Amino acid sequence: MFQRKDICLLLATKLRDKLFSTVPGCTVILTREDDRFIPLHERTSIANQSKADLLISIHCNAMPTNAAKTRGTETYVMGLHKLQENLDVSRRENASIFLENDHDIHYDTYDFNSPESYILSSQFQSLRNKQSLEIARMVESSFGGSHPGGSRGVKQAGFLVLHQSNCPSILIEAGYISHADEEIYLGSDQGQEEISEMINRSVVDYLNSKFYTIIPEGLAAYSIAPLNEETWVVKHPEESNIGVQALSGSKTIYKVQVAASFKKEIDKSHRLWQQLPQCTQQQESDYFKYYVGCFSDKEAATAEKERIRALGFKDAFLVHFKE
């Protein structure tokens, strides 16, 4: 029997370690590093006092009913509950405030049983909501392509841990511990490594879009170029649902993504790039993404990924497409 609090801490710790590796010079602050309870308002305060660029709250979900069938990931941003199920999730997560002795002082304006009670809270987040939605979409897109349970999409709900943050903020439900297979996956080291890597890649993509161009180690020791202020506006996709579903009769192909940049093509004159003459560039909205290969066999694609990592592109990873 796995404890949600233990799984969440392990996921956060693994994510921190990966970010240290992939984003040189970054600062990652965990609200806890051991088995202790941190009040919800303190978690937000830690982010605000640290002047964080991004707040990620990692959780595991549980279903009181229909547990055998419900599985997959969800990423929430602050907003009004538009569906009863979203309200139910936020109630379960917000219920931890009653472990706090002074909860009536910190949360005295909230009726936790009413969707309308979150309207004021969502106004706190309105200026940051576009950026929160952007990173949430990136996370769920990554989950949709790689998480065994799939993506249940980006959703809105009134989570107290998000409501007063001064930076883009998301709450990730990394899977349903009430689902037997998903509980095993969430509790396994392999599952935790894979989930934390999915989140890590999404954070790197988000940072690429906002602050940096991060390219492989060995290229000018991770050339990190601050973007000009006018490039900070990101066009958001038209679609609102990010969940990825397999199409009947469609064929899966695998490619190795070696790098990505925002609004500016990568200069491939460095010697490392000369080792990848077959690398193709694809523009997706404001992003330039760089791929190698086109495989129908996942094992062959994985072998190519490892070969490319050995060349110096240490953050190369697999992506898959439907044809």
Short mmCIF file of N, CA and C in Angstrom, two decimals, residues 42-195:
data_model
loop_
_atom_site.label_atom_id
_atom_site.label_comp_id
_atom_site.label_asym_id
_atom_site.label_seq_id
_atom_site.Cartn_x
_atom_site.Cartn_y
_atom_site.Cartn_z
N GLU A 42 1.10 28.48 3.53
CA GLU A 42 2.55 28.59 3.64
C GLU A 42 3.23 28.14 2.35
N ARG A 43 2.65 27.18 1.66
CA ARG A 43 3.22 26.72 0.39
C ARG A 43 3.23 27.87 -0.62
N THR A 44 2.12 28.61 -0.68
CA THR A 44 2.06 29.75 -1.57
C THR A 44 3.02 30.84 -1.12
N SER A 45 3.11 31.07 0.18
CA SER A 45 4.01 32.10 0.70
C SER A 45 5.47 31.80 0.36
N ILE A 46 5.84 30.53 0.41
CA ILE A 46 7.21 30.15 0.07
C ILE A 46 7.52 30.56 -1.37
N ALA A 47 6.59 30.30 -2.27
CA ALA A 47 6.79 30.66 -3.68
C ALA A 47 6.85 32.17 -3.85
N ASN A 48 5.95 32.89 -3.19
CA ASN A 48 5.92 34.34 -3.34
C ASN A 48 7.17 35.00 -2.76
N GLN A 49 7.58 34.56 -1.57
CA GLN A 49 8.76 35.15 -0.93
C GLN A 49 10.03 34.84 -1.71
N SER A 50 10.03 33.73 -2.41
CA SER A 50 11.20 33.36 -3.22
C SER A 50 11.18 34.02 -4.59
N LYS A 51 10.09 34.75 -4.89
CA LYS A 51 9.91 35.38 -6.20
C LYS A 51 10.05 34.34 -7.31
N ALA A 52 9.34 33.25 -7.12
CA ALA A 52 9.42 32.13 -8.06
C ALA A 52 8.84 32.51 -9.42
N ASP A 53 9.38 31.89 -10.46
CA ASP A 53 8.85 32.06 -11.81
C ASP A 53 7.74 31.08 -12.11
N LEU A 54 7.65 30.02 -11.31
CA LEU A 54 6.67 28.97 -11.57
C LEU A 54 6.42 28.18 -10.29
N LEU A 55 5.15 27.89 -10.01
CA LEU A 55 4.77 27.06 -8.87
C LEU A 55 4.12 25.79 -9.39
N ILE A 56 4.67 24.65 -9.00
CA ILE A 56 4.11 23.35 -9.40
C ILE A 56 3.75 22.58 -8.14
N SER A 57 2.49 22.24 -8.00
CA SER A 57 2.03 21.44 -6.86
C SER A 57 1.71 20.04 -7.38
N ILE A 58 2.40 19.04 -6.84
CA ILE A 58 2.28 17.67 -7.35
C ILE A 58 1.44 16.83 -6.40
N HIS A 59 0.45 16.15 -6.95
CA HIS A 59 -0.47 15.34 -6.15
C HIS A 59 -0.75 14.01 -6.85
N CYS A 60 -1.33 13.09 -6.11
CA CYS A 60 -1.91 11.86 -6.66
C CYS A 60 -3.39 11.87 -6.33
N ASN A 61 -4.21 11.51 -7.28
CA ASN A 61 -5.65 11.56 -7.10
C ASN A 61 -6.17 10.22 -6.56
N ALA A 62 -7.40 10.23 -6.11
CA ALA A 62 -8.07 9.00 -5.65
C ALA A 62 -9.55 9.15 -5.91
N MET A 63 -10.17 8.08 -6.31
CA MET A 63 -11.59 8.11 -6.66
C MET A 63 -12.36 7.30 -5.63
N PRO A 64 -13.29 7.92 -4.90
CA PRO A 64 -14.06 7.17 -3.91
C PRO A 64 -15.02 6.17 -4.54
N THR A 65 -15.45 6.44 -5.79
CA THR A 65 -16.32 5.51 -6.51
C THR A 65 -15.73 5.27 -7.90
N ASN A 66 -16.12 4.18 -8.52
CA ASN A 66 -15.65 3.83 -9.86
C ASN A 66 -14.13 3.76 -9.93
N ALA A 67 -13.51 3.34 -8.83
CA ALA A 67 -12.05 3.35 -8.72
C ALA A 67 -11.39 2.41 -9.72
N ALA A 68 -12.06 1.33 -10.09
CA ALA A 68 -11.44 0.34 -10.97
C ALA A 68 -11.26 0.85 -12.39
N LYS A 69 -12.02 1.87 -12.78
CA LYS A 69 -11.98 2.34 -14.17
C LYS A 69 -11.29 3.70 -14.33
N THR A 70 -11.33 4.52 -13.31
CA THR A 70 -10.83 5.89 -13.45
C THR A 70 -9.32 5.94 -13.26
N ARG A 71 -8.62 6.44 -14.28
CA ARG A 71 -7.17 6.57 -14.20
C ARG A 71 -6.72 7.71 -15.13
N GLY A 72 -5.44 8.06 -15.05
CA GLY A 72 -4.90 9.10 -15.92
C GLY A 72 -4.54 10.36 -15.16
N THR A 73 -4.01 11.33 -15.88
CA THR A 73 -3.52 12.56 -15.27
C THR A 73 -4.45 13.73 -15.54
N GLU A 74 -4.35 14.72 -14.68
CA GLU A 74 -5.06 15.99 -14.85
C GLU A 74 -4.13 17.09 -14.38
N THR A 75 -4.16 18.22 -15.05
CA THR A 75 -3.42 19.39 -14.58
C THR A 75 -4.40 20.54 -14.45
N TYR A 76 -4.41 21.14 -13.26
CA TYR A 76 -5.38 22.18 -12.94
C TYR A 76 -4.73 23.55 -12.89
N VAL A 77 -5.51 24.53 -13.31
CA VAL A 77 -5.16 25.93 -13.09
C VAL A 77 -6.29 26.55 -12.28
N MET A 78 -6.01 27.70 -11.69
CA MET A 78 -7.00 28.35 -10.84
C MET A 78 -8.18 28.82 -11.68
N GLY A 79 -9.38 28.57 -11.20
CA GLY A 79 -10.56 29.03 -11.91
C GLY A 79 -11.82 28.55 -11.24
N LEU A 80 -12.93 28.97 -11.79
CA LEU A 80 -14.24 28.57 -11.27
C LEU A 80 -14.53 27.13 -11.67
N HIS A 81 -15.06 26.35 -10.73
CA HIS A 81 -15.43 24.97 -11.04
C HIS A 81 -16.56 24.97 -12.06
N LYS A 82 -16.28 24.45 -13.24
CA LYS A 82 -17.32 24.39 -14.26
C LYS A 82 -18.00 23.03 -14.30
N LEU A 83 -17.38 22.07 -13.66
CA LEU A 83 -17.94 20.73 -13.59
C LEU A 83 -17.95 20.26 -12.15
N GLN A 84 -18.95 19.48 -11.80
CA GLN A 84 -19.05 18.97 -10.43
C GLN A 84 -17.82 18.15 -10.06
N GLU A 85 -17.29 17.36 -11.03
CA GLU A 85 -16.13 16.52 -10.71
C GLU A 85 -14.91 17.37 -10.37
N ASN A 86 -14.77 18.55 -11.00
CA ASN A 86 -13.65 19.43 -10.67
C ASN A 86 -13.81 19.98 -9.27
N LEU A 87 -15.04 20.33 -8.90
CA LEU A 87 -15.31 20.80 -7.55
C LEU A 87 -14.98 19.72 -6.53
N ASP A 88 -15.33 18.47 -6.86
CA ASP A 88 -15.05 17.37 -5.94
C ASP A 88 -13.55 17.19 -5.72
N VAL A 89 -12.77 17.30 -6.79
CA VAL A 89 -11.31 17.16 -6.66
C VAL A 89 -10.75 18.25 -5.77
N SER A 90 -11.15 19.50 -6.01
CA SER A 90 -10.61 20.60 -5.21
C SER A 90 -11.04 20.49 -3.76
N ARG A 91 -12.25 20.00 -3.51
CA ARG A 91 -12.69 19.80 -2.12
C ARG A 91 -11.78 18.80 -1.42
N ARG A 92 -11.44 17.72 -2.12
CA ARG A 92 -10.59 16.71 -1.50
C ARG A 92 -9.21 17.27 -1.18
N GLU A 93 -8.64 18.04 -2.12
CA GLU A 93 -7.31 18.59 -1.89
C GLU A 93 -7.34 19.71 -0.85
N ASN A 94 -8.38 20.56 -0.89
CA ASN A 94 -8.47 21.67 0.05
C ASN A 94 -8.80 21.22 1.47
N ALA A 95 -9.31 20.01 1.61
CA ALA A 95 -9.71 19.52 2.94
C ALA A 95 -8.54 19.45 3.91
N SER A 96 -7.32 19.47 3.39
CA SER A 96 -6.16 19.39 4.28
C SER A 96 -6.02 20.62 5.17
N ILE A 97 -6.74 21.70 4.86
CA ILE A 97 -6.63 22.89 5.72
C ILE A 97 -7.15 22.60 7.12
N PHE A 98 -8.03 21.62 7.24
CA PHE A 98 -8.60 21.34 8.56
C PHE A 98 -7.60 20.64 9.48
N LEU A 99 -6.41 20.34 8.93
CA LEU A 99 -5.31 19.87 9.77
C LEU A 99 -4.58 21.05 10.41
N GLU A 100 -4.91 22.27 9.97
CA GLU A 100 -4.26 23.47 10.48
C GLU A 100 -5.06 24.03 11.65
N ASN A 101 -4.39 24.36 12.73
CA ASN A 101 -5.08 24.86 13.91
C ASN A 101 -5.74 26.22 13.68
N ASP A 102 -5.14 27.05 12.81
CA ASP A 102 -5.64 28.41 12.61
C ASP A 102 -6.28 28.58 11.24
N HIS A 103 -6.91 27.53 10.72
CA HIS A 103 -7.47 27.61 9.37
C HIS A 103 -8.55 28.67 9.26
N ASP A 104 -9.26 28.97 10.37
CA ASP A 104 -10.32 29.97 10.31
C ASP A 104 -9.76 31.37 10.10
N ILE A 105 -8.50 31.59 10.42
CA ILE A 105 -7.87 32.90 10.22
C ILE A 105 -7.41 33.06 8.78
N HIS A 106 -6.78 32.02 8.23
CA HIS A 106 -6.19 32.13 6.90
C HIS A 106 -7.20 31.95 5.78
N TYR A 107 -8.31 31.25 6.05
CA TYR A 107 -9.25 30.94 4.98
C TYR A 107 -10.68 31.34 5.37
N ASP A 108 -10.81 32.45 6.09
CA ASP A 108 -12.12 32.79 6.65
C ASP A 108 -13.14 33.22 5.61
N THR A 109 -12.72 33.53 4.38
CA THR A 109 -13.66 34.03 3.37
C THR A 109 -14.20 32.93 2.47
N TYR A 110 -13.88 31.68 2.73
CA TYR A 110 -14.23 30.62 1.81
C TYR A 110 -15.33 29.70 2.33
N ASP A 111 -16.30 29.45 1.48
CA ASP A 111 -17.27 28.40 1.70
C ASP A 111 -16.87 27.25 0.78
N PHE A 112 -16.29 26.21 1.34
CA PHE A 112 -15.68 25.18 0.52
C PHE A 112 -16.70 24.29 -0.19
N ASN A 113 -17.96 24.45 0.10
CA ASN A 113 -18.97 23.65 -0.56
C ASN A 113 -19.64 24.39 -1.71
N SER A 114 -19.20 25.61 -1.99
CA SER A 114 -19.86 26.42 -3.01
C SER A 114 -18.92 26.78 -4.14
N PRO A 115 -19.29 26.49 -5.40
CA PRO A 115 -18.46 26.92 -6.52
C PRO A 115 -18.29 28.42 -6.57
N GLU A 116 -19.34 29.18 -6.19
CA GLU A 116 -19.28 30.63 -6.27
C GLU A 116 -18.23 31.22 -5.34
N SER A 117 -17.87 30.50 -4.29
CA SER A 117 -16.91 31.04 -3.33
C SER A 117 -15.53 31.19 -3.94
N TYR A 118 -15.31 30.59 -5.12
CA TYR A 118 -14.00 30.66 -5.74
C TYR A 118 -13.89 31.76 -6.80
N ILE A 119 -14.96 32.48 -7.05
CA ILE A 119 -14.91 33.53 -8.08
C ILE A 119 -13.87 34.58 -7.71
N LEU A 120 -13.87 35.04 -6.47
CA LEU A 120 -12.90 36.04 -6.04
C LEU A 120 -11.49 35.49 -6.13
N SER A 121 -11.31 34.24 -5.76
CA SER A 121 -9.99 33.63 -5.84
C SER A 121 -9.48 33.59 -7.27
N SER A 122 -10.36 33.27 -8.21
CA SER A 122 -9.92 33.18 -9.59
C SER A 122 -9.50 34.54 -10.11
N GLN A 123 -10.05 35.63 -9.54
CA GLN A 123 -9.64 36.96 -9.97
C GLN A 123 -8.21 37.26 -9.56
N PHE A 124 -7.77 36.70 -8.42
CA PHE A 124 -6.37 36.84 -8.03
C PHE A 124 -5.46 36.32 -9.13
N GLN A 125 -5.90 35.28 -9.78
CA GLN A 125 -5.05 34.56 -10.72
C GLN A 125 -5.20 35.03 -12.16
N SER A 126 -6.14 35.94 -12.43
CA SER A 126 -6.50 36.25 -13.80
C SER A 126 -5.33 36.73 -14.65
N LEU A 127 -4.46 37.54 -14.07
CA LEU A 127 -3.33 38.08 -14.83
C LEU A 127 -2.31 37.01 -15.17
N ARG A 128 -2.30 35.94 -14.39
CA ARG A 128 -1.31 34.89 -14.61
C ARG A 128 -1.91 33.64 -15.26
N ASN A 129 -3.21 33.70 -15.51
CA ASN A 129 -3.89 32.49 -15.93
C ASN A 129 -3.45 32.01 -17.31
N LYS A 130 -3.15 32.95 -18.21
CA LYS A 130 -2.73 32.54 -19.56
C LYS A 130 -1.44 31.74 -19.50
N GLN A 131 -0.50 32.22 -18.68
CA GLN A 131 0.76 31.49 -18.56
C GLN A 131 0.56 30.16 -17.84
N SER A 132 -0.31 30.15 -16.85
CA SER A 132 -0.61 28.90 -16.15
C SER A 132 -1.22 27.88 -17.11
N LEU A 133 -2.13 28.35 -17.96
CA LEU A 133 -2.74 27.46 -18.95
C LEU A 133 -1.70 26.93 -19.93
N GLU A 134 -0.76 27.78 -20.28
CA GLU A 134 0.26 27.37 -21.24
C GLU A 134 1.10 26.21 -20.71
N ILE A 135 1.63 26.35 -19.49
CA ILE A 135 2.45 25.27 -18.93
C ILE A 135 1.58 24.04 -18.65
N ALA A 136 0.32 24.25 -18.24
CA ALA A 136 -0.57 23.12 -18.00
C ALA A 136 -0.80 22.31 -19.27
N ARG A 137 -0.99 23.01 -20.39
CA ARG A 137 -1.18 22.33 -21.67
C ARG A 137 0.07 21.54 -22.06
N MET A 138 1.22 22.12 -21.80
CA MET A 138 2.47 21.42 -22.12
C MET A 138 2.60 20.13 -21.30
N VAL A 139 2.26 20.22 -20.02
CA VAL A 139 2.36 19.05 -19.14
C VAL A 139 1.40 17.96 -19.60
N GLU A 140 0.15 18.33 -19.87
CA GLU A 140 -0.83 17.31 -20.27
C GLU A 140 -0.53 16.74 -21.65
N SER A 141 0.05 17.56 -22.52
CA SER A 141 0.47 17.05 -23.82
C SER A 141 1.54 15.98 -23.65
N SER A 142 2.47 16.22 -22.74
CA SER A 142 3.52 15.24 -22.46
C SER A 142 2.93 13.98 -21.84
N PHE A 143 2.03 14.14 -20.87
CA PHE A 143 1.37 12.99 -20.26
C PHE A 143 0.58 12.19 -21.30
N GLY A 144 -0.12 12.91 -22.16
CA GLY A 144 -0.96 12.25 -23.15
C GLY A 144 -0.19 11.34 -24.08
N GLY A 145 1.07 11.69 -24.33
CA GLY A 145 1.88 10.89 -25.22
C GLY A 145 2.66 9.79 -24.55
N SER A 146 2.83 9.86 -23.22
CA SER A 146 3.75 8.93 -22.56
C SER A 146 3.21 8.25 -21.31
N HIS A 147 2.26 8.85 -20.61
CA HIS A 147 1.75 8.27 -19.36
C HIS A 147 0.85 7.07 -19.67
N PRO A 148 1.04 5.93 -19.00
CA PRO A 148 0.22 4.74 -19.27
C PRO A 148 -1.27 4.98 -19.11
N GLY A 149 -1.64 5.85 -18.18
CA GLY A 149 -3.05 6.12 -17.95
C GLY A 149 -3.62 7.17 -18.88
N GLY A 150 -2.76 7.84 -19.65
CA GLY A 150 -3.21 8.87 -20.56
C GLY A 150 -3.53 10.18 -19.86
N SER A 151 -3.93 11.15 -20.65
CA SER A 151 -4.27 12.48 -20.13
C SER A 151 -5.77 12.66 -20.05
N ARG A 152 -6.23 13.20 -18.94
CA ARG A 152 -7.64 13.56 -18.79
C ARG A 152 -7.85 15.04 -19.06
N GLY A 153 -6.76 15.74 -19.41
CA GLY A 153 -6.88 17.12 -19.86
C GLY A 153 -6.54 18.18 -18.84
N VAL A 154 -6.57 19.42 -19.32
CA VAL A 154 -6.36 20.61 -18.49
C VAL A 154 -7.71 21.06 -17.95
N LYS A 155 -7.77 21.35 -16.65
CA LYS A 155 -9.04 21.71 -16.03
C LYS A 155 -8.87 22.91 -15.10
N GLN A 156 -9.99 23.49 -14.72
CA GLN A 156 -10.00 24.61 -13.79
C GLN A 156 -10.72 24.22 -12.51
N ALA A 157 -10.19 24.67 -11.39
CA ALA A 157 -10.85 24.45 -10.10
C ALA A 157 -10.22 25.39 -9.08
N GLY A 158 -10.91 25.55 -7.95
CA GLY A 158 -10.46 26.52 -6.95
C GLY A 158 -9.55 25.93 -5.90
N PHE A 159 -8.33 25.60 -6.28
CA PHE A 159 -7.37 25.07 -5.32
C PHE A 159 -6.74 26.20 -4.52
N LEU A 160 -6.79 26.08 -3.22
CA LEU A 160 -6.26 27.14 -2.36
C LEU A 160 -4.76 27.32 -2.51
N VAL A 161 -4.05 26.26 -2.85
CA VAL A 161 -2.60 26.37 -2.98
C VAL A 161 -2.22 27.25 -4.18
N LEU A 162 -3.17 27.46 -5.10
CA LEU A 162 -2.91 28.27 -6.28
C LEU A 162 -3.45 29.69 -6.18
N HIS A 163 -4.40 29.94 -5.28
CA HIS A 163 -5.24 31.12 -5.43
C HIS A 163 -4.55 32.44 -5.16
N GLN A 164 -3.46 32.48 -4.39
CA GLN A 164 -2.80 33.75 -4.12
C GLN A 164 -1.35 33.78 -4.58
N SER A 165 -0.99 32.89 -5.46
CA SER A 165 0.40 32.88 -5.93
C SER A 165 0.63 34.06 -6.86
N ASN A 166 1.85 34.56 -6.84
CA ASN A 166 2.22 35.70 -7.67
C ASN A 166 2.90 35.28 -8.96
N CYS A 167 2.84 34.01 -9.29
CA CYS A 167 3.49 33.51 -10.50
C CYS A 167 2.58 32.47 -11.16
N PRO A 168 2.84 32.12 -12.40
CA PRO A 168 2.08 31.04 -13.03
C PRO A 168 2.12 29.79 -12.15
N SER A 169 0.96 29.17 -11.97
CA SER A 169 0.84 28.08 -10.99
C SER A 169 -0.04 26.97 -11.53
N ILE A 170 0.38 25.74 -11.31
CA ILE A 170 -0.41 24.59 -11.74
C ILE A 170 -0.42 23.53 -10.63
N LEU A 171 -1.47 22.74 -10.61
CA LEU A 171 -1.56 21.60 -9.71
C LEU A 171 -1.69 20.35 -10.57
N ILE A 172 -0.74 19.45 -10.43
CA ILE A 172 -0.69 18.23 -11.23
C ILE A 172 -1.22 17.05 -10.42
N GLU A 173 -2.21 16.38 -10.96
CA GLU A 173 -2.65 15.09 -10.42
C GLU A 173 -1.98 14.03 -11.29
N ALA A 174 -0.94 13.39 -10.77
CA ALA A 174 -0.06 12.53 -11.57
C ALA A 174 -0.65 11.15 -11.86
N GLY A 175 -1.84 10.89 -11.38
CA GLY A 175 -2.48 9.60 -11.61
C GLY A 175 -3.39 9.26 -10.45
N TYR A 176 -4.14 8.17 -10.62
CA TYR A 176 -5.11 7.75 -9.60
C TYR A 176 -4.56 6.57 -8.81
N ILE A 177 -4.26 6.84 -7.55
CA ILE A 177 -3.75 5.77 -6.69
C ILE A 177 -4.85 4.77 -6.34
N SER A 178 -6.09 5.14 -6.59
CA SER A 178 -7.22 4.24 -6.34
C SER A 178 -7.38 3.21 -7.46
N HIS A 179 -6.68 3.38 -8.57
CA HIS A 179 -6.69 2.40 -9.66
C HIS A 179 -5.53 1.43 -9.44
N ALA A 180 -5.80 0.14 -9.43
CA ALA A 180 -4.81 -0.86 -9.03
C ALA A 180 -3.52 -0.78 -9.84
N ASP A 181 -3.63 -0.77 -11.17
CA ASP A 181 -2.43 -0.72 -12.00
C ASP A 181 -1.70 0.60 -11.86
N GLU A 182 -2.46 1.68 -11.78
CA GLU A 182 -1.84 3.00 -11.69
C GLU A 182 -1.15 3.19 -10.33
N GLU A 183 -1.70 2.60 -9.29
CA GLU A 183 -1.05 2.67 -7.98
C GLU A 183 0.33 2.03 -8.05
N ILE A 184 0.43 0.88 -8.71
CA ILE A 184 1.72 0.20 -8.84
C ILE A 184 2.69 1.07 -9.63
N TYR A 185 2.21 1.67 -10.71
CA TYR A 185 3.06 2.53 -11.55
C TYR A 185 3.54 3.75 -10.77
N LEU A 186 2.62 4.40 -10.06
CA LEU A 186 2.99 5.59 -9.28
C LEU A 186 3.97 5.25 -8.17
N GLY A 187 3.85 4.07 -7.61
CA GLY A 187 4.72 3.68 -6.51
C GLY A 187 6.06 3.12 -6.93
N SER A 188 6.23 2.86 -8.22
CA SER A 188 7.48 2.27 -8.71
C SER A 188 8.51 3.34 -9.02
N ASP A 189 9.77 2.98 -8.89
CA ASP A 189 10.84 3.92 -9.23
C ASP A 189 10.80 4.27 -10.72
N GLN A 190 10.51 3.28 -11.56
CA GLN A 190 10.43 3.54 -13.00
C GLN A 190 9.31 4.53 -13.31
N GLY A 191 8.15 4.31 -12.70
CA GLY A 191 7.03 5.22 -12.93
C GLY A 191 7.35 6.64 -12.48
N GLN A 192 7.97 6.75 -11.33
CA GLN A 192 8.33 8.08 -10.81
C GLN A 192 9.37 8.76 -11.69
N GLU A 193 10.33 7.98 -12.20
CA GLU A 193 11.33 8.54 -13.11
C GLU A 193 10.67 9.04 -14.38
N GLU A 194 9.75 8.25 -14.92
CA GLU A 194 9.10 8.62 -16.18
C GLU A 194 8.20 9.84 -16.00
N ILE A 195 7.41 9.86 -14.94
CA ILE A 195 6.51 10.99 -14.72
C ILE A 195 7.29 12.27 -14.47
#
